[in-house]
């Protein structure tokens, strides 16, 4: 079955860190760009970061640049998002999505709550 | 950054009637070398992740019913649902991928009248 499954979301205090994971299955993970998109509660979609096939190119939205790091392990068919210095405004459901431009497959998302 | 502006914010349409959603980009997103618009449309049903409906402005994703169509070019785009069904109740988003950062419109909520 072709799917993406996110994990790692949690409640964390401002300034804290969290690492999200996305397990991919059913397709050639190592041949595709991958992306993280987030959605704050009751709000719209925001692109966060993407990464190329071999992990040599990364792009970020300005609001997370320097705090978040996207990475991948093609041997494990997994995508990651290391989130440091978390802010209240980072509270959102984080989706893993396939491809780097338009996104043809999405996971169910994992909730990150940043609150004291 | 390219700003994507959708209108209306919400609309209520009777079953079987047409729903039309507009999306305007702050910059041209037509790649002239191949005459391709780098625009996608997504449907997000309540409690679900988004689903890709349309890519490259007007190409329907595999498995998407043909009542969904995308049109437009340059800076002005439209998503049309030709005959609304109950399962089309959702929020619809446009998204440009002409350049980074990739940006989404604010969404249009479609409800049944």
XYZ file of C-alpha atoms in Angstrom, chain B residues 17-59:
43
model
C -25.293 23.099 -9.194
C -21.954 24.615 -10.227
C -19.369 25.847 -7.737
C -16.652 28.242 -8.869
C -13.582 29.190 -6.834
C -11.093 31.851 -7.847
C -7.388 32.120 -7.113
C -5.162 35.051 -7.963
C -1.379 35.094 -7.692
C 0.580 38.259 -6.958
C 3.034 37.361 -9.718
C 2.830 35.510 -12.975
C 3.214 31.748 -12.435
C 3.229 30.779 -16.097
C 6.534 29.231 -17.111
C 6.741 30.598 -20.633
C 9.313 28.137 -21.966
C 6.755 25.322 -21.792
C 3.564 27.374 -21.425
C 2.821 25.681 -18.102
C 1.186 27.205 -15.062
C 2.729 26.012 -11.829
C -0.505 25.865 -9.889
C -2.248 23.090 -7.987
C -5.652 22.707 -6.333
C -6.351 20.625 -3.236
C -9.477 19.448 -1.460
C -9.470 19.041 2.306
C -12.479 17.323 3.802
C -13.153 17.757 7.536
C -10.637 15.846 9.634
C -8.668 14.678 6.602
C -5.368 15.625 5.010
C -5.470 17.555 1.744
C -5.927 15.701 -1.514
C -4.436 16.792 -4.829
C -7.151 17.499 -7.417
C -5.473 19.498 -10.170
C -1.828 20.144 -11.065
C -0.128 22.279 -13.714
C -3.169 24.517 -13.667
C -5.577 22.218 -15.463
C -4.441 18.586 -15.333
